[in-house]
């Protein structure tokens, strides 16, 4: 019998980090972070191994010590530690700069990878092939390496800088950013601006994200009449599921059509829908008394949440009696961060990019990041990863980042951080 796919995806690795003598120490530290097995599964209560957040904390504590900055760590739930490494500014009463990184990564299908996904493997051309190399341990290491260099160069800034390393982003942030922002520890940071993750870009442009679609994850329960598998039972659960599926997939086709018809449109500009789970049934000859569908909808900024909700409720109502909707996540509409040159944060950000001759493209983030928790607090957050000329491989097999792209990113972040931490009082 073959193993279920989800078991394969959740196995802990046994190997250790591979050594490449003579490499840049910053690259080695990056590969070391990548080798920590911080795979987060669906919930704190999930069976199977828990992410090695302790390993991540040990790595970060050593980094903070090395760089010479205070290190703070506390749990948001059992085995859900957050780390905050702070560099106090010369005017600490000014709102601070938050540099955010989630420490967890998604599982891998190890047999589909060319190498151990948690060994920091490096191809001959310098591609570092590891889970988290794009999403988003690279960004966390960029913060650390840039701050390390700025301090070594004797720089100081007026605004305080807080590097936050949070758990559980990949599983909804309930025991991560959502818990952190409720704490007094977060209020004390007095955050004025936040940098968070973006996406790789296959072309020469770099993408920066000023808002994101609102993710809705929910289950539709469809009860129905059970009976013998040989009969034409009326009003079955599966018939209700079929009605909903047809309407949902028609809507999906229409949105996909809209995106493909206009080359100027990006994924974040339309509402996406996927049926991601189907459940029910116990045996071949038993008509099930209930079925369920799991849906993932990402509502774009220009679509009305109320209208999308009414549409889904309509599908469910028309499917037949007693069908119900059960939300796991229903994110509110994302505030939009100002990206015109009159905005001091934006000009600090874009100024650093111009210094490096980077072509910037502003987009709506198609998926979800911890910025969805930050922006509604009135804190502007930009999503950015300094990755171009690289295929988008987050959550995919053989996710990689070339070490040259990584090394160049360090100097980009040095300027981003310098500019942002020097923004005048507003
Ligand atoms: Zn991420």
Coordinates of C-alpha atoms and ligand atoms in Angstrom, one line a residue:
X1 CA 0.0 0.0 0.0
X2 CA 1.3 3.5 -0.8
X3 CA 1.5 6.1 1.9
X4 CA -1.0 8.9 1.9
X5 CA 0.5 12.0 0.3
X6 CA 0.0 14.1 3.3
X7 CA 2.1 11.8 5.4
X8 CA 5.0 12.0 2.9
X9 CA 4.7 15.7 2.9
X10 CA 5.0 16.0 6.7
X11 CA 8.0 13.8 7.4
X12 CA 10.9 15.3 9.3
X13 CA 14.3 15.2 7.6
X14 CA 17.1 13.2 9.0
X15 CA 20.1 14.8 7.2
X16 CA 22.1 17.8 8.3
X17 CA 23.2 20.9 6.5
X18 CA 25.6 20.4 3.7
X19 CA 28.9 22.3 4.0
X20 CA 30.5 24.2 1.0
X21 CA 34.0 25.3 2.1
X22 CA 35.0 28.8 1.3
X23 CA 31.5 30.3 0.7
X24 CA 30.4 33.7 1.9
X25 CA 29.5 33.6 5.6
X26 CA 26.2 35.4 4.9
X27 CA 25.2 32.6 2.5
X28 CA 26.2 30.0 5.1
X29 CA 24.0 31.7 7.7
X30 CA 21.2 31.8 5.2
X31 CA 21.5 28.1 4.5
X32 CA 21.7 27.3 8.2
X33 CA 18.4 29.0 8.8
X34 CA 17.0 27.1 5.8
X35 CA 18.1 23.8 7.4
X36 CA 15.9 24.3 10.5
X37 CA 12.8 22.2 10.0
X38 CA 10.1 24.8 10.7
X39 CA 7.3 23.1 8.8
X40 CA 3.9 24.2 10.1
X41 CA 1.0 21.9 9.8
X42 CA -2.7 22.9 9.8
X43 CA -3.0 23.5 13.5
X44 CA -1.4 23.4 16.9
X45 CA -3.4 20.2 17.6
X46 CA -2.4 18.4 14.3
X47 CA -1.0 15.0 14.6
X48 CA 2.5 14.5 13.5
X49 CA 5.7 16.4 14.2
X50 CA 5.6 20.0 15.4
X51 CA 7.8 22.6 13.7
X52 CA 11.3 23.0 15.2
X53 CA 10.7 26.6 16.3
X54 CA 13.2 26.0 19.1
X55 CA 15.8 25.5 16.4
X56 CA 14.8 28.8 14.8
X57 CA 14.9 30.6 18.1
X58 CA 18.4 29.2 18.8
X59 CA 19.6 30.5 15.4
X60 CA 18.1 33.9 15.9
X61 CA 19.4 34.2 19.4
X62 CA 22.9 33.5 18.2
X63 CA 22.5 36.0 15.4
X64 CA 21.3 38.8 17.8
X65 CA 24.3 38.1 20.0
X66 CA 26.7 38.2 17.1
X67 CA 25.2 41.4 15.8
X68 CA 25.2 42.9 19.3
X69 CA 21.5 43.6 19.7
X70 CA 19.0 42.7 22.4
X71 CA 17.0 39.6 21.8
X72 CA 13.5 39.1 23.2
X73 CA 11.5 35.8 22.9
X74 CA 8.1 34.9 24.3
X75 CA 5.4 32.3 23.4
X76 CA 2.1 33.3 21.7
X77 CA 0.9 29.7 22.4
X78 CA 2.7 26.6 23.5
X79 CA 5.7 26.0 21.2
X80 CA 4.7 29.1 19.2
X81 CA 7.6 31.6 20.0
X82 CA 8.0 35.0 18.6
X83 CA 11.4 36.6 18.5
X84 CA 12.0 40.4 18.4
X85 CA 15.5 41.7 17.8
X86 CA 15.6 45.5 18.4
X87 CA 18.0 48.3 17.4
X88 CA 17.1 51.4 19.3
X89 CA 17.2 54.7 17.4
X90 CA 18.6 58.0 18.6
X91 CA 15.0 59.3 18.9
X92 CA 13.3 56.2 20.3
X93 CA 10.0 58.1 20.9
X94 CA 9.4 58.2 17.1
X95 CA 7.3 55.5 15.6
X96 CA 9.6 52.6 14.8
X97 CA 10.3 50.4 11.7
X98 CA 9.1 46.8 11.9
X99 CA 10.9 44.3 9.7
X100 CA 8.7 41.2 9.7
X101 CA 9.5 37.6 8.8
X102 CA 7.5 34.5 9.4
X103 CA 9.7 31.6 10.6
X104 CA 7.5 28.7 9.4
X105 CA 7.5 27.1 6.0
X106 CA 5.0 24.8 4.2
X107 CA 5.6 21.0 3.9
X108 CA 7.4 19.4 1.0
X109 CA 6.7 16.4 -1.2
X110 CA 10.3 15.2 -0.5
X111 CA 10.3 12.6 -3.3
X112 CA 9.6 15.3 -5.9
X113 CA 12.7 17.3 -4.8
X114 CA 16.2 16.9 -6.4
X115 CA 17.7 17.1 -2.9
X116 CA 16.8 17.1 0.8
X117 CA 14.7 20.3 1.1
X118 CA 16.2 21.1 4.5
X119 CA 19.9 20.6 3.9
X120 CA 20.7 24.0 2.4
X121 CA 21.7 22.2 -0.9
X122 CA 23.5 24.4 -3.4
X123 CA 23.7 23.7 -7.2
X124 CA 26.9 24.3 -9.0
X125 CA 25.5 27.6 -10.4
X126 CA 24.8 28.9 -6.9
X127 CA 21.1 28.1 -6.7
X128 CA 20.2 27.3 -3.1
X129 CA 17.5 24.7 -3.3
X130 CA 15.6 24.6 0.0
X131 CA 12.1 25.1 1.4
X132 CA 11.9 28.7 2.6
X133 CA 14.6 30.0 0.2
X134 CA 12.0 32.3 -1.3
X135 CA 9.2 32.2 1.3
X136 CA 10.6 33.8 3.3
X137 CA 13.7 32.9 5.3
X138 CA 15.7 34.9 2.6
X139 CA 13.9 38.1 3.7
X140 CA 14.6 37.4 7.4
X141 CA 18.3 36.9 6.6
X142 CA 18.3 40.0 4.5
X143 CA 17.2 42.0 7.5
X144 CA 19.8 40.4 9.8
X145 CA 22.7 40.7 7.3
X146 CA 21.8 44.3 6.4
X147 CA 21.6 45.4 10.0
X148 CA 24.8 43.5 10.8
X149 CA 26.6 45.5 8.0
X150 CA 25.1 48.8 9.0
X151 CA 26.2 48.4 12.6
X152 CA 29.7 47.2 11.5
X153 CA 29.9 50.4 9.4
X154 CA 29.1 52.5 12.5
X155 CA 25.7 53.7 11.2
X156 CA 22.9 54.8 13.5
X157 CA 19.4 56.0 12.8
X158 CA 16.8 58.1 14.5
X159 CA 14.0 55.6 14.4
X160 CA 14.2 52.3 16.2
X161 CA 14.2 49.1 14.1
X162 CA 12.5 45.9 15.3
X163 CA 13.0 42.7 13.5
X164 CA 10.1 40.4 14.3
X165 CA 10.2 36.7 13.6
X166 CA 6.7 35.2 14.0
X167 CA 5.4 31.6 13.8
X168 CA 2.4 30.1 12.0
X169 CA 1.9 32.5 9.1
X170 CA 1.4 29.5 6.7
X171 CA -1.5 28.2 8.8
X172 CA -3.5 31.4 9.3
X173 CA -1.4 33.3 11.8
X174 CA -3.8 32.6 14.7
X175 CA -0.9 31.7 17.0
X176 CA 1.4 34.1 15.1
X177 CA 0.8 37.7 14.0
X178 CA -2.8 37.7 15.0
X179 CA -1.8 36.9 18.6
X180 CA 1.2 39.2 18.6
X181 CA -0.7 42.4 17.7
X182 CA -3.0 41.9 20.7
X183 CA -0.1 41.9 23.1
X184 CA 1.2 44.8 25.1
X185 CA 4.7 43.8 23.9
X186 CA 3.5 44.8 20.4
X187 CA 2.0 48.1 21.4
X188 CA 5.3 49.0 23.1
X189 CA 7.1 48.7 19.7
X190 CA 5.1 51.7 18.6
X191 CA 5.4 50.7 14.9
X192 CA 5.1 53.4 12.3
X193 CA 5.9 51.4 9.2
X194 CA 6.3 47.7 8.3
X195 CA 8.2 45.8 5.7
X196 CA 6.9 42.2 5.1
X197 CA 7.3 39.6 2.4
X198 CA 6.7 39.9 -1.3
X199 CA 7.2 37.5 -4.2
X200 CA 9.9 36.6 -6.6
X201 CA 9.8 38.0 -10.1
X202 CA 10.9 36.0 -13.2
X203 CA 11.7 39.2 -15.2
X204 CA 14.0 42.1 -14.5
X205 CA 11.3 44.0 -12.6
X206 CA 10.9 43.8 -8.8
X207 CA 7.4 43.6 -7.5
X208 CA 6.2 45.5 -4.4
X209 CA 2.8 44.9 -2.8
X210 CA 0.7 47.7 -1.3
X211 CA -2.5 45.8 -0.5
X212 CA -3.7 42.2 -0.8
X213 CA -6.8 40.3 -1.7
X214 CA -9.0 39.1 1.2
X215 CA -8.8 35.4 1.7
X216 CA -11.9 33.5 2.7
X217 CA -11.6 29.8 3.7
X218 CA -14.8 28.0 4.4
X219 CA -16.6 24.7 4.3
X220 CA -20.1 24.1 2.9
X221 CA -21.9 21.3 4.6
X222 CA -24.5 19.5 2.5
X223 CA -26.7 17.0 4.3
X224 CA -28.9 14.6 2.2
X225 CA -30.8 11.4 2.3
X226 CA -28.7 8.2 2.7
X227 CA -29.6 4.8 1.4
X228 CA -28.4 1.8 -0.6
X229 CA -26.0 2.5 -3.4
X230 CA -28.1 0.6 -5.9
X231 CA -31.1 2.9 -5.7
X232 CA -32.2 6.3 -7.0
X233 CA -32.4 8.0 -3.7
X234 CA -33.9 11.5 -3.8
X235 CA -32.4 14.7 -2.4
X236 CA -28.9 13.3 -1.9
X237 CA -25.9 15.2 -0.5
X238 CA -23.9 14.7 -3.7
X239 CA -26.6 16.3 -5.9
X240 CA -26.4 19.4 -3.7
X241 CA -22.6 19.4 -3.9
X242 CA -22.9 19.2 -7.7
X243 CA -25.1 22.2 -7.9
X244 CA -22.7 24.2 -5.8
X245 CA -19.7 22.9 -7.7
X246 CA -21.2 23.9 -11.1
X247 CA -21.9 27.5 -10.0
X248 CA -18.6 27.9 -8.2
X249 CA -16.6 26.6 -11.2
X250 CA -18.6 28.8 -13.6
X251 CA -17.6 31.8 -11.5
X252 CA -14.0 30.6 -11.4
X253 CA -14.0 30.3 -15.3
X254 CA -15.4 33.8 -15.6
X255 CA -12.8 35.3 -13.3
X256 CA -10.0 33.5 -15.1
X257 CA -11.4 34.7 -18.4
X258 CA -11.3 38.3 -17.2
X259 CA -7.7 37.9 -16.2
X260 CA -6.6 36.3 -19.4
X261 CA -8.5 38.8 -21.6
X262 CA -6.5 41.8 -20.4
X263 CA -2.7 41.5 -20.4
X264 CA -2.4 44.5 -18.1
X265 CA -4.3 42.6 -15.4
X266 CA -2.4 40.8 -12.6
X267 CA -3.7 37.9 -10.6
X268 CA -4.4 40.2 -7.7
X269 CA -6.8 42.2 -9.8
X270 CA -9.5 39.5 -10.0
X271 CA -11.2 37.3 -7.5
X272 CA -10.0 33.8 -7.5
X273 CA -11.9 30.7 -6.4
X274 CA -10.7 27.1 -5.8
X275 CA -12.5 24.1 -4.5
X276 CA -9.7 22.7 -2.3
X277 CA -11.4 19.9 -0.3
X278 CA -14.2 17.4 -0.9
X279 CA -15.4 15.2 1.9
X280 CA -17.9 12.6 2.7
X281 CA -18.9 9.0 2.1
X282 CA -18.0 5.8 4.0
X283 CA -18.5 2.9 1.6
X284 CA -19.1 2.2 -2.1
X285 CA -22.6 0.9 -1.5
X286 CA -23.8 3.5 1.0
X287 CA -25.2 6.8 -0.3
X288 CA -23.7 9.3 2.1
X289 CA -25.9 11.3 4.5
X290 CA -23.6 14.3 4.2
X291 CA -20.9 15.8 2.0
X292 CA -18.7 18.8 2.4
X293 CA -16.8 21.2 0.1
X294 CA -13.8 23.3 1.2
X295 CA -13.4 26.6 -0.7
X296 CA -10.6 29.1 -1.0
X297 CA -11.8 32.5 -2.4
X298 CA -9.5 35.5 -2.6
X299 CA -11.6 38.6 -3.1
X300 CA -9.9 41.4 -5.0
X301 CA -10.0 45.0 -3.8
X302 CA -12.5 46.3 -6.4
X303 CA -15.1 43.6 -5.7
X304 CA -17.7 44.2 -3.0
X305 CA -17.4 41.7 -0.1
X306 CA -21.2 41.9 0.4
X307 CA -21.9 41.0 -3.2
X308 CA -19.5 38.0 -3.2
X309 CA -21.0 36.8 0.1
X310 CA -24.5 37.1 -1.3
X311 CA -23.5 35.1 -4.4
X312 CA -22.1 32.3 -2.3
X313 CA -25.1 32.3 0.0
X314 CA -27.3 32.1 -3.2
X315 CA -25.4 29.0 -4.4
X316 CA -25.9 27.4 -1.0
X317 CA -29.6 28.3 -0.7
X318 CA -30.3 27.0 -4.2
X319 CA -28.4 23.8 -3.7
X320 CA -31.2 22.4 -1.5
X321 CA -32.4 22.4 2.1
X322 CA -30.2 22.5 5.2
X323 CA -26.9 23.4 3.5
X324 CA -24.7 25.6 5.7
X325 CA -21.6 27.6 5.5
X326 CA -18.9 27.4 8.1
X327 CA -16.1 30.0 7.9
X328 CA -12.6 29.2 9.0
X329 CA -11.1 32.5 7.9
X330 CA -12.9 35.6 6.5
X331 CA -10.4 38.4 6.1
X332 CA -11.6 42.0 6.0
X333 CA -10.9 44.3 3.1
X334 CA -7.3 45.3 2.9
X335 CA -6.4 49.0 3.4
X336 CA -4.3 50.4 0.6
X337 CA -0.9 51.7 1.3
X338 CA -0.1 55.1 -0.3
X339 CA 2.5 54.7 -3.1
X340 CA 2.8 58.2 -4.5
X341 CA 5.9 60.2 -4.1
X342 CA 4.3 62.7 -1.6
X343 CA 4.3 59.9 1.0
X344 CA 7.5 59.9 3.1
X345 CA 7.5 56.1 3.6
X346 CA 7.0 55.4 -0.1
X347 CA 9.7 57.9 -1.1
X348 CA 12.1 56.3 1.4
X349 CA 11.3 52.9 0.0
X350 CA 11.4 53.8 -3.7
X351 CA 14.4 56.0 -3.2
X352 CA 16.4 53.0 -2.0
X353 CA 15.2 51.0 -5.0
X354 CA 16.1 53.7 -7.5
X355 CA 19.6 53.9 -6.0
X356 CA 20.0 50.3 -7.1
X357 CA 18.5 50.9 -10.6
X358 CA 15.6 48.6 -9.8
X359 CA 12.5 48.7 -11.9
X360 CA 9.5 48.5 -9.5
X361 CA 6.0 47.2 -10.3
X362 CA 3.3 48.0 -7.8
X363 CA 0.8 45.1 -7.3
X364 CA -2.0 43.8 -5.1
X365 CA -0.7 40.7 -3.4
X366 CA -2.6 37.7 -4.8
X367 CA -2.4 35.6 -1.6
X368 CA -2.1 36.4 2.1
X369 CA 0.7 37.6 4.3
X370 CA 0.9 38.9 7.8
X371 CA 0.5 42.4 6.4
X372 CA -3.3 41.7 6.4
X373 CA -3.1 41.9 10.2
X374 CA -0.8 44.9 10.3
X375 CA -2.5 47.2 7.7
X376 CA -5.9 47.3 9.4
X377 CA -4.2 48.7 12.5
X378 CA -3.4 51.8 10.5
X379 CA 0.3 50.8 10.0
X380 CA 1.4 51.0 6.4
X381 CA 3.0 47.8 5.3
X382 CA 4.8 47.1 2.0
X383 CA 5.3 43.5 0.8
X384 CA 8.7 43.1 -0.8
X385 CA 11.3 40.4 -1.5
X386 CA 14.4 41.6 -3.4
X387 CA 14.1 38.7 -5.9
X388 CA 14.1 39.2 -9.7
X389 CA 15.2 36.9 -12.6
X390 CA 13.9 34.0 -10.5
X391 CA 10.8 31.8 -11.2
X392 CA 8.1 32.1 -8.5
X393 CA 8.5 28.8 -6.6
X394 CA 7.0 29.5 -3.2
X395 CA 5.3 26.4 -1.9
X396 CA 6.5 24.5 -5.0
X397 CA 9.0 21.6 -5.5
X398 CA 12.7 22.7 -5.7
X399 CA 12.1 26.2 -4.4
X400 CA 15.4 28.0 -4.9
X401 CA 17.2 31.3 -4.7
X402 CA 20.6 31.9 -6.3
X403 CA 23.3 33.0 -3.9
X404 CA 24.2 36.0 -6.1
X405 CA 20.6 37.2 -5.9
X406 CA 20.8 36.7 -2.1
X407 CA 24.1 38.6 -1.8
X408 CA 22.9 41.5 -3.9
X409 CA 19.7 41.7 -1.8
X410 CA 21.8 42.5 1.3
X411 CA 22.9 45.8 -0.1
X412 CA 19.4 46.6 -1.2
X413 CA 18.1 46.1 2.3
X414 CA 20.9 48.2 3.7
X415 CA 19.6 51.1 1.8
X416 CA 15.9 50.3 2.4
X417 CA 16.5 50.1 6.2
X418 CA 18.7 53.2 6.2
X419 CA 16.1 55.3 4.3
X420 CA 13.1 54.1 6.3
X421 CA 14.7 54.5 9.7
X422 CA 15.7 58.0 8.7
X423 CA 12.2 59.2 7.7
X424 CA 11.5 62.6 9.5
X425 CA 8.9 63.0 12.0
X426 CA 5.5 63.5 10.4
Ligands
LIG1 ZN1 5.4 33.6 3.2

